[in-house]
Amino acid sequence: MNRVIEVNGYHMEYRLFGSGERLIVVMTGMGGSFEEWVSLSEQLSESYQVLLYHRSGYGESEINMRSSRTSSHLLECTELLDALQLKQPIILVGHSYGGLCAQHMAKLILDRVVGVVLVDSTSHNLSILDELETPIMDGQYSDEDWRTMCRSYSNLSKEELERLHQPELSLEQQGLSSDVLARLKRFYQSPQLYKTMLEEESFWHDDASIIKQMGTFSSIPLIVIGRDSEAMIEEGINGGLPEAEIRLLEETWHDLIHKQLRLSNQSELIIAEKAGHQIHLQRPDTIIEAIHRIEQAGRIKTTGS
């Protein structure tokens, strides 16, 4: 059941699963709802305690007075952990932009984080993607088109947005339970979501630069999960995208995913075959496998074997 707790004067929405000596904290992507992670969290809860939460401006979590930066998000997360009195060692799971937040958090609270799983994560070198020559793809739907949409939606009332915007859910999202689908629809019909995403996007290049300058997170076990580039290229071609452009984008993204292995001297790579960016919905087994590998790495480190 979703719950709301007051944290530093603001309401935050969260959900807790299971119990255990390790706490898994999931950091969702930009515009992503934790509702998509419920089924996976239920599976993990057999061995772990799992925390899902909506950061400020997402779902029922109120917009607070802080800016929507990765540094603000990790402070908010630690405050939520304190409010819930969750003291266990943490395994961070960060998807997409949430992976950038997880990188920032791992570098700052080394004493509590015992493992990191980056799920098709945004790279701290994300500016490289902006330099790619993909004019046809950019002409079909550019970053500025996305910003225009977010500005438009953020200026509407909730009632207006509910009337005008019917979210287009992916096939994987459509396969979720009816109650989750109802909550997802409400999630995407909230003006504060689009206001928050705009602010997150406006800061993410600066945040990525700051996170890069902070270096690595040393010997914390790290599993990097990347999407299947060839599957994405085939899907793009079938969708009418020019092969040269989609291949350039996917090869560059894949290279950035590989370079994330340098963040730790205990890192491994998993490619989620036949999965795109929504790995948590398309190949949740790869995330479960990654958590098990993190546990194994921790045991080896502890025993020295």
Tab-separated table of C-alpha atoms in Angstrom:
chain	number	residue	atom	x	y	z
A	1	MET	CA	0.000	0.000	0.000
A	2	ASN	CA	1.264	3.477	-0.890
A	3	ARG	CA	1.806	5.736	2.099
A	4	VAL	CA	2.598	9.384	2.718
A	5	ILE	CA	4.929	10.671	5.439
A	6	GLU	CA	5.929	14.217	6.394
A	7	VAL	CA	9.621	14.828	5.785
A	8	ASN	CA	11.097	18.209	6.674
A	9	GLY	CA	7.668	19.852	6.428
A	10	TYR	CA	6.619	18.248	3.125
A	11	HIS	CA	4.661	15.116	2.275
A	12	MET	CA	6.500	12.290	0.520
A	13	GLU	CA	4.876	9.246	-1.045
A	14	TYR	CA	6.562	5.898	-0.527
A	15	ARG	CA	6.044	2.165	-0.332
A	16	LEU	CA	7.953	-0.431	1.705
A	17	PHE	CA	8.237	-4.136	0.973
A	18	GLY	CA	9.619	-7.024	3.001
A	19	SER	CA	12.364	-7.044	5.572
A	20	GLY	CA	16.005	-8.005	5.669
A	21	GLU	CA	19.546	-7.072	6.586
A	22	ARG	CA	19.909	-5.136	3.316
A	23	LEU	CA	17.739	-2.267	2.118
A	24	ILE	CA	17.231	-1.772	-1.615
A	25	VAL	CA	16.466	1.854	-2.508
A	26	VAL	CA	15.082	2.412	-6.011
A	27	MET	CA	15.676	5.742	-7.748
A	28	THR	CA	13.375	6.109	-10.735
A	29	GLY	CA	14.095	7.823	-14.034
A	30	MET	CA	13.009	11.288	-15.099
A	31	GLY	CA	9.221	11.150	-15.389
A	32	GLY	CA	9.195	7.603	-14.031
A	33	SER	CA	6.777	6.336	-11.394
A	34	PHE	CA	7.653	3.791	-8.738
A	35	GLU	CA	4.396	2.042	-9.668
A	36	GLU	CA	6.353	0.352	-12.469
A	37	TRP	CA	8.650	-1.208	-9.862
A	38	VAL	CA	6.004	-2.768	-7.608
A	39	SER	CA	6.038	-6.272	-9.112
A	40	LEU	CA	9.850	-6.448	-9.087
A	41	SER	CA	9.945	-5.149	-5.497
A	42	GLU	CA	7.505	-7.851	-4.397
A	43	GLN	CA	9.884	-10.471	-5.786
A	44	LEU	CA	12.909	-8.917	-4.097
A	45	SER	CA	11.047	-8.574	-0.799
A	46	GLU	CA	11.483	-12.296	-0.154
A	47	SER	CA	15.102	-11.574	0.803
A	48	TYR	CA	15.374	-7.791	1.186
A	49	GLN	CA	13.549	-4.740	2.401
A	50	VAL	CA	12.750	-2.530	-0.584
A	51	LEU	CA	11.953	1.181	-0.534
A	52	LEU	CA	10.123	2.829	-3.415
A	53	TYR	CA	9.466	6.544	-3.213
A	54	HIS	CA	8.488	9.506	-5.341
A	55	ARG	CA	10.889	12.379	-5.118
A	56	SER	CA	9.637	15.958	-4.736
A	57	GLY	CA	7.088	16.853	-7.423
A	58	TYR	CA	6.384	13.244	-8.407
A	59	GLY	CA	3.135	11.444	-7.554
A	60	GLU	CA	1.796	12.523	-4.175
A	61	SER	CA	5.160	13.930	-3.049
A	62	GLU	CA	4.867	17.679	-2.640
A	63	ILE	CA	7.194	20.124	-4.343
A	64	ASN	CA	9.543	21.450	-1.677
A	65	MET	CA	11.616	24.626	-1.560
A	66	ARG	CA	14.768	22.961	-2.918
A	67	SER	CA	15.762	22.990	-6.556
A	68	SER	CA	15.302	19.740	-8.486
A	69	ARG	CA	18.975	18.785	-8.580
A	70	THR	CA	20.634	15.439	-7.899
A	71	SER	CA	22.164	16.878	-4.703
A	72	SER	CA	18.672	17.874	-3.494
A	73	HIS	CA	17.252	14.471	-4.398
A	74	LEU	CA	19.865	12.542	-2.417
A	75	LEU	CA	19.397	14.825	0.602
A	76	GLU	CA	15.662	14.232	0.363
A	77	CYS	CA	16.273	10.478	0.171
A	78	THR	CA	18.473	10.423	3.280
A	79	GLU	CA	15.872	12.470	5.159
A	80	LEU	CA	13.200	9.958	4.164
A	81	LEU	CA	15.393	7.083	5.374
A	82	ASP	CA	15.798	8.846	8.716
A	83	ALA	CA	12.062	9.560	8.986
A	84	LEU	CA	11.291	5.883	8.338
A	85	GLN	CA	14.092	4.812	10.713
A	86	LEU	CA	15.681	2.619	8.052
A	87	LYS	CA	19.250	1.982	9.195
A	88	GLN	CA	20.360	-1.037	7.147
A	89	PRO	CA	23.202	-0.997	4.618
A	90	ILE	CA	21.866	0.189	1.256
A	91	ILE	CA	21.922	-1.259	-2.240
A	92	LEU	CA	21.085	1.585	-4.620
A	93	VAL	CA	19.207	0.779	-7.830
A	94	GLY	CA	19.059	3.731	-10.221
A	95	HIS	CA	17.281	3.746	-13.575
A	96	SER	CA	18.063	6.322	-16.292
A	97	TYR	CA	18.232	9.779	-14.619
A	98	GLY	CA	17.775	7.964	-11.318
A	99	GLY	CA	21.095	6.278	-12.080
A	100	LEU	CA	22.745	9.691	-12.109
A	101	CYS	CA	21.179	10.371	-8.686
A	102	ALA	CA	22.424	6.987	-7.451
A	103	GLN	CA	25.964	7.769	-8.611
A	104	HIS	CA	25.884	11.060	-6.707
A	105	MET	CA	24.532	9.406	-3.562
A	106	ALA	CA	27.053	6.540	-3.649
A	107	LYS	CA	29.943	9.000	-3.827
A	108	LEU	CA	28.693	10.958	-0.816
A	109	ILE	CA	27.577	8.278	1.657
A	110	LEU	CA	30.187	5.573	1.154
A	111	ASP	CA	29.690	4.378	4.725
A	112	ARG	CA	26.099	3.194	4.087
A	113	VAL	CA	26.071	2.090	0.449
A	114	VAL	CA	27.182	-1.519	-0.014
A	115	GLY	CA	26.264	-1.900	-3.672
A	116	VAL	CA	25.030	-0.018	-6.735
A	117	VAL	CA	23.008	-1.249	-9.712
A	118	LEU	CA	22.811	1.182	-12.635
A	119	VAL	CA	19.934	0.289	-14.970
A	120	ASP	CA	20.516	1.805	-18.429
A	121	SER	CA	21.714	4.826	-16.482
A	122	THR	CA	22.315	8.353	-17.662
A	123	SER	CA	26.050	8.921	-17.955
A	124	HIS	CA	27.959	11.760	-16.320
A	125	ASN	CA	29.258	12.294	-19.887
A	126	LEU	CA	25.725	12.776	-21.232
A	127	SER	CA	26.702	15.924	-23.157
A	128	ILE	CA	28.316	13.629	-25.746
A	129	LEU	CA	24.823	12.604	-26.853
A	130	ASP	CA	23.934	16.237	-27.618
A	131	GLU	CA	26.827	16.449	-30.071
A	132	LEU	CA	25.615	13.598	-32.283
A	133	GLU	CA	24.557	14.392	-35.842
A	134	THR	CA	21.011	13.010	-35.959
A	135	PRO	CA	19.070	15.681	-37.901
A	136	ILE	CA	16.194	13.474	-39.092
A	137	MET	CA	15.510	12.065	-35.622
A	138	ASP	CA	15.818	15.536	-34.095
A	139	GLY	CA	13.356	16.861	-36.660
A	140	GLN	CA	10.760	14.267	-35.698
A	141	TYR	CA	10.908	14.999	-31.964
A	142	SER	CA	13.541	17.279	-30.471
A	143	ASP	CA	14.464	18.133	-26.889
A	144	GLU	CA	12.823	21.513	-27.418
A	145	ASP	CA	9.578	19.797	-28.440
A	146	TRP	CA	9.693	17.901	-25.140
A	147	ARG	CA	10.333	21.111	-23.178
A	148	THR	CA	7.439	22.841	-24.940
A	149	MET	CA	5.115	19.989	-23.986
A	150	CYS	CA	6.262	20.094	-20.350
A	151	ARG	CA	5.801	23.876	-20.132
A	152	SER	CA	2.311	23.602	-21.593
A	153	TYR	CA	1.225	20.832	-19.218
A	154	SER	CA	2.820	22.469	-16.167
A	155	ASN	CA	0.722	25.613	-16.692
A	156	LEU	CA	-2.589	23.755	-16.682
A	157	SER	CA	-4.734	22.957	-13.675
A	158	LYS	CA	-4.992	19.290	-12.712
A	159	GLU	CA	-8.586	19.243	-14.001
A	160	GLU	CA	-7.557	20.748	-17.347
A	161	LEU	CA	-4.710	18.286	-17.748
A	162	GLU	CA	-7.009	15.365	-16.969
A	163	ARG	CA	-9.343	16.508	-19.750
A	164	LEU	CA	-6.656	17.221	-22.334
A	165	HIS	CA	-4.026	14.556	-21.726
A	166	GLN	CA	-4.589	10.828	-22.024
A	167	PRO	CA	-1.210	9.173	-21.351
A	168	GLU	CA	0.109	6.792	-24.004
A	169	LEU	CA	1.403	3.815	-22.059
A	170	SER	CA	3.908	1.317	-23.408
A	171	LEU	CA	2.950	-2.309	-23.987
A	172	GLU	CA	4.866	-3.237	-20.831
A	173	GLN	CA	3.015	-0.625	-18.786
A	174	GLN	CA	-0.307	-1.764	-20.198
A	175	GLY	CA	0.431	-5.236	-18.839
A	176	LEU	CA	0.465	-3.991	-15.233
A	177	SER	CA	-2.467	-4.575	-12.874
A	178	SER	CA	-5.590	-2.420	-13.215
A	179	ASP	CA	-5.030	-0.596	-9.924
A	180	VAL	CA	-1.422	0.220	-10.872
A	181	LEU	CA	-2.603	1.455	-14.280
A	182	ALA	CA	-5.121	3.759	-12.602
A	183	ARG	CA	-2.404	5.225	-10.376
A	184	LEU	CA	-0.060	5.583	-13.345
A	185	LYS	CA	-2.696	7.540	-15.240
A	186	ARG	CA	-3.099	9.943	-12.312
A	187	PHE	CA	0.680	10.192	-12.062
A	188	TYR	CA	0.987	11.409	-15.669
A	189	GLN	CA	-1.928	13.831	-15.302
A	190	SER	CA	-0.239	15.953	-12.630
A	191	PRO	CA	0.986	19.426	-13.687
A	192	GLN	CA	3.613	19.379	-10.940
A	193	LEU	CA	5.282	16.378	-12.602
A	194	TYR	CA	5.988	18.362	-15.773
A	195	LYS	CA	7.182	21.384	-13.821
A	196	THR	CA	9.606	19.166	-11.907
A	197	MET	CA	10.880	17.361	-15.013
A	198	LEU	CA	11.616	20.703	-16.682
A	199	GLU	CA	13.661	21.755	-13.683
A	200	GLU	CA	15.511	18.440	-13.481
A	201	GLU	CA	16.382	18.657	-17.175
A	202	SER	CA	17.598	22.244	-16.830
A	203	PHE	CA	20.151	21.184	-14.201
A	204	TRP	CA	21.234	17.755	-15.364
A	205	HIS	CA	24.247	18.791	-17.451
A	206	ASP	CA	25.657	20.827	-14.567
A	207	ASP	CA	24.834	18.030	-12.132
A	208	ALA	CA	26.525	15.458	-14.387
A	209	SER	CA	29.668	17.620	-14.520
A	210	ILE	CA	29.744	17.921	-10.722
A	211	ILE	CA	29.249	14.160	-10.280
A	212	LYS	CA	32.035	13.435	-12.774
A	213	GLN	CA	34.448	15.688	-10.862
A	214	MET	CA	33.707	13.742	-7.674
A	215	GLY	CA	35.538	10.727	-9.103
A	216	THR	CA	34.640	7.094	-8.430
A	217	PHE	CA	32.981	5.318	-5.532
A	218	SER	CA	36.051	3.201	-4.957
A	219	SER	CA	35.471	-0.447	-4.121
A	220	ILE	CA	31.672	-0.456	-3.734
A	221	PRO	CA	30.389	-3.387	-5.838
A	222	LEU	CA	28.763	-2.091	-9.020
A	223	ILE	CA	26.613	-3.831	-11.605
A	224	VAL	CA	25.929	-1.907	-14.808
A	225	ILE	CA	22.913	-3.086	-16.817
A	226	GLY	CA	22.582	-1.875	-20.387
A	227	ARG	CA	19.822	-2.220	-22.942
A	228	ASP	CA	20.185	-4.357	-26.061
A	229	SER	CA	21.546	-1.994	-28.696
A	230	GLU	CA	20.805	-4.267	-31.645
A	231	ALA	CA	17.216	-4.734	-30.496
A	232	MET	CA	16.845	-0.946	-30.220
A	233	ILE	CA	18.358	-0.429	-33.675
A	234	GLU	CA	15.980	-2.987	-35.213
A	235	GLU	CA	13.012	-1.379	-33.449
A	236	GLY	CA	14.082	2.075	-34.661
A	237	ILE	CA	14.452	0.937	-38.261
A	238	ASN	CA	11.041	-0.776	-38.141
A	239	GLY	CA	9.634	2.492	-36.803
A	240	GLY	CA	10.946	4.429	-39.789
A	241	LEU	CA	14.103	5.923	-38.279
A	242	PRO	CA	17.212	6.186	-40.491
A	243	GLU	CA	19.553	3.298	-39.741
A	244	ALA	CA	22.709	5.435	-39.688
A	245	GLU	CA	21.291	7.808	-37.062
A	246	ILE	CA	19.753	5.225	-34.739
A	247	ARG	CA	22.917	3.114	-34.982
A	248	LEU	CA	25.088	6.123	-34.108
A	249	LEU	CA	22.895	6.911	-31.110
A	250	GLU	CA	22.818	3.337	-29.806
A	251	GLU	CA	26.542	2.725	-30.313
A	252	THR	CA	27.342	5.936	-28.444
A	253	TRP	CA	24.910	5.104	-25.617
A	254	HIS	CA	26.410	1.600	-25.374
A	255	ASP	CA	29.924	3.057	-25.153
A	256	LEU	CA	28.823	5.351	-22.307
A	257	ILE	CA	27.258	2.374	-20.515
A	258	HIS	CA	30.557	0.465	-20.764
A	259	LYS	CA	32.513	3.408	-19.387
A	260	GLN	CA	30.352	3.400	-16.234
A	261	LEU	CA	32.258	0.251	-15.226
A	262	ARG	CA	35.177	2.548	-14.349
A	263	LEU	CA	33.188	3.967	-11.421
A	264	SER	CA	34.234	1.028	-9.231
A	265	ASN	CA	37.107	-1.442	-9.158
A	266	GLN	CA	34.479	-4.120	-8.442
A	267	SER	CA	32.208	-3.775	-11.470
A	268	GLU	CA	30.398	-6.089	-13.858
A	269	LEU	CA	28.297	-5.567	-16.981
A	270	ILE	CA	24.976	-7.207	-17.847
A	271	ILE	CA	23.318	-6.624	-21.220
A	272	ALA	CA	19.555	-7.124	-20.988
A	273	GLU	CA	18.944	-9.019	-24.208
A	274	LYS	CA	15.851	-8.043	-26.214
A	275	ALA	CA	15.159	-5.140	-23.827
A	276	GLY	CA	15.017	-1.420	-24.436
A	277	HIS	CA	15.220	1.376	-21.882
A	278	GLN	CA	12.427	-0.037	-19.680
A	279	ILE	CA	14.552	-2.928	-18.448
A	280	HIS	CA	12.721	-3.059	-15.114
A	281	LEU	CA	9.534	-3.956	-17.025
A	282	GLN	CA	10.982	-5.922	-19.934
A	283	ARG	CA	13.752	-7.906	-18.219
A	284	PRO	CA	13.306	-7.616	-14.430
A	285	ASP	CA	15.249	-10.873	-14.079
A	286	THR	CA	18.450	-9.038	-14.987
A	287	ILE	CA	17.970	-6.681	-12.029
A	288	ILE	CA	17.348	-9.604	-9.671
A	289	GLU	CA	20.509	-11.245	-11.034
A	290	ALA	CA	22.436	-8.013	-10.435
A	291	ILE	CA	21.283	-7.832	-6.811
A	292	HIS	CA	22.464	-11.424	-6.260
A	293	ARG	CA	25.853	-10.568	-7.782
A	294	ILE	CA	26.126	-7.564	-5.450
A	295	GLU	CA	25.460	-9.855	-2.484
A	296	GLN	CA	28.053	-12.338	-3.711
A	297	ALA	CA	30.652	-9.582	-4.139
A	298	GLY	CA	29.909	-8.378	-0.612
A	299	ARG	CA	30.428	-11.865	0.821
A	300	ILE	CA	33.731	-12.255	-0.995
A	301	LYS	CA	34.905	-8.874	0.281
A	302	THR	CA	33.857	-9.714	3.846
A	303	THR	CA	35.506	-13.155	3.940
A	304	GLY	CA	38.503	-12.140	1.884
A	305	SER	CA	38.199	-15.322	-0.151
